[in-house]
Amino acid sequence: MPKNRPKTVKKLKHAAIARNPGQRAKLSPKLSGKIRRVSVEIGEIVRKRAQAEAAIAEARKSHERLREAIDILPQGIVFLDADGRYILWNKKYAEIYSRSSDLFRPGARLEDTIRIGVERGDYPEAIGREEEWVAERLARLYQPGERHEQILADGRCILIDERLTEGGGIIGLRVDITELKQREASFRLLFNSNPIPMIVCALDDERILGVNAAAVEHYGYSRAEFEKLTIRSVQAFESEPPWAGDPSSDEMAARTWKHVRADGTLIDLAIYSRHLVYGDQPAVLVALMDITERKRAEARLAFMAQHDGLTGLPNRNLLRQHMDEILLHTRRSAEKVGVLILGLDNFKAVNDTLGHGIGDKLLRGVAKRLRSVLREEDTLARLNSDEFAIVQSGLARPEDAALLSRRLLEAIGDPYLLDGHSVVIGASIGIAMAPGDGDESEKLLKNADMALSRAKNDSRGTFSFFEAGMDARAQSRRKIEIDLRGAIQNDVLRPYYQPLIDLATGRITGFEALVRWPHPERGMISPAEFIPVAEETGLINGLGGLMLRRACLDAAQWPDDVRVAVNLSPLQFRTGNLLSIVMDALKQSGLPPKRLELEITETLLLEKSGQVLATLHALRALGVRISMDDFGTGYSSLSYLRSFPFDKIKIDQSFVRDLGANRDAQAIVRSIISLGIGLGVTITAEGVETEAELSCLRAEGCHEGQGFLFSCARPNADIVSLLNAQRGADVTAPANPVRTAPLVA
Ligand code: C2E
Ligand code: CA
Ligand code: CA
């Protein structure tokens, strides 16, 4: 520069001259040419300088703008040159590294600031391994796309993302992820120590990425084993995982699922899933609530709602469902469906006499035998305490249902050995056929039920098909029930009395009270028609009590040696107060107990029962006589004779009826009579209608007779005249039995 100085002074002189036109005019042309050139040069220099100044101002402005721009970024940003020297950084960067901001200067090296920072303890991770840490940090610096996290002394966590620029420099981003890290940590805590098993699995390949301790314990797989599995591989059935359908959904969707544990057991789960990013990958967090027990309980409840607890058979609900399905399937075919209702005969008596324990065992035994007769595809259900239903599809003709009924009745009929008791139970079956008797389940069951009532009424131990008109009969039964209730309330029922004749003397020993119902519209209704209705509906207790009281009152007016016999239904023993009812009737009427006879049937004594026998013994202890009615019609009449010391046996009229024609009947009657004589029990023959029968009975030594041959049942008013006639006969012809015109009862 100093070397150039005289030249410059000269130039400046020239320039001054050039600016002054007056002086310029005085100059020589050569000099003035030179001066012109110099002034052009100077103009050029001035212009360039102005240009440079403008460019610098512009550069400064854009630098300023760049700084402004990067300053508003939420992340820290730093520019380093190819030597790792600071060029530029934003406010956030300075803020993040506030502890070392004193070290930032343009041109300072990042490496140096890092080293100083390490020395000052700005990076807790470096403590104790400073050199190593710095080396690692610097190695990362020129790795393209490098991201890592850095912990600062105050605990903040910074995500570092550094990229190479084209010129070999570095743009570094710094994001404060402290909050994110805290959230992650609390997630981890929540995940790991949660008592609910949790699994994180990848959304794309369903790999299990993480499990918590509860999942390890619940499933029995180790963590390592778990991480080799996919969520699909722990599912019991190959299928889509429950969230697979809608990966966009972020909802905690609850579904149920079945999984397999390490030991092979299956568990039911309610699955709550939520989409999240785990590490870097899209994943699903699955919380698994084990609901196996709840499901089991639900299944048990559902089973109980549709099955009978005692036999495990379907109940009426399930039966109807099955029937609806079967009926739907056979609607268009030529096949028939048989609906059978099987009712046990006198099951209640078994229950009452032997106790519920044996009753239950009997029902289970019956169910088993019924099942053994049926095909796999036939439906067997329990409808109520003593009724079962059988639905058989694919029948060609109604006879097939009849055949099945016979086999069912046969299977049931054999004795059951229950806790040392031999129990015999009979059954009756009602059959309805579809199509024909109905095309929907309820109607078919109703019709089969009506057919069952018919079977029971006709003669127990048989089956009966539904017939049109049964419905009407069932309705008339309902009408009987209503009317009977009224008749009992209004006290219109009356005992009629049928005499019992001593066959040796022909004298009346007593009368059997037989209930009569004078119906305002239908005339006299037979007890055979309304007693079963009374038994079914429980009206028998009121009716029986009425008859007993009235019979005792009437008999108290008769001569001292004339007894009265009253029929008792087995149901009257169930109320438990029969003894006091009898005692009251005796007390009210003043009738001596020895003049009262109670007739019971064998059904009461299906087996020895404590309660029934105790009542019978107590009645007998009063002095009341106990007769066995309808002897020979039950299952094991003989064994019943051993269970209680009866005073009288009444041979059922069916044997007496056959006496004339049937040798077997004769043999039976003969042996009953000798049995009675052997046991010291009075033998009475019922239903004596002819002289032939009478003489036959007399010849066999039968004690007593009862029947239309002597008299039908008559109102009490007639009895007095009858007894008077006897008294008269006593005077005139003592050996002649009392006769009245044979009348139909
Ligand atoms: P049961 O105890 O066997 O009564 C005898 C039945 O045979 C009576 O029928 C009677 O009228 C009838 N009978 C009598 N002699 C003859 C005869 O020579 N030939 C024929 N064919 N029948 C004869 P009833 O009065 O219709 O009674 C029917 C059944 O009703 C009775 O049979 C009895 O089991 C029941 N019953 C009647 N009254 C009562 C009652 O007050 N209480 C209870 N629990 N049952 C009763
Ligand atoms: Ca009787
Ligand atoms: Ca009888």
Coordinates of N, CA, C and O and ligand atoms in Angstrom, one line a residue, residues 512 567 599 629 650 686, ligand 2:
E512 N -120.6 -98.7 52.9 CA -119.5 -97.9 52.3 C -120.1 -96.6 51.9 O -121.1 -96.6 51.1
N567 N -113.8 -94.0 52.1 CA -112.6 -94.1 51.2 C -111.7 -92.9 51.4 O -112.1 -91.8 51.5
E599 N -110.9 -97.0 54.0 CA -110.4 -97.8 52.9 C -109.3 -97.1 52.2 O -109.5 -95.9 51.8
D629 N -108.4 -101.7 49.9 CA -109.4 -101.6 48.8 C -108.8 -102.1 47.5 O -107.6 -102.1 47.3
K650 N -110.5 -106.0 50.5 CA -111.6 -106.0 49.6 C -111.1 -106.5 48.2 O -110.3 -105.8 47.6
E686 N -116.1 -107.3 46.3 CA -116.8 -106.2 45.8 C -117.5 -106.5 44.5 O -117.1 -107.5 43.8
Ligands
CA2 CA -113.9 -98.4 48.4

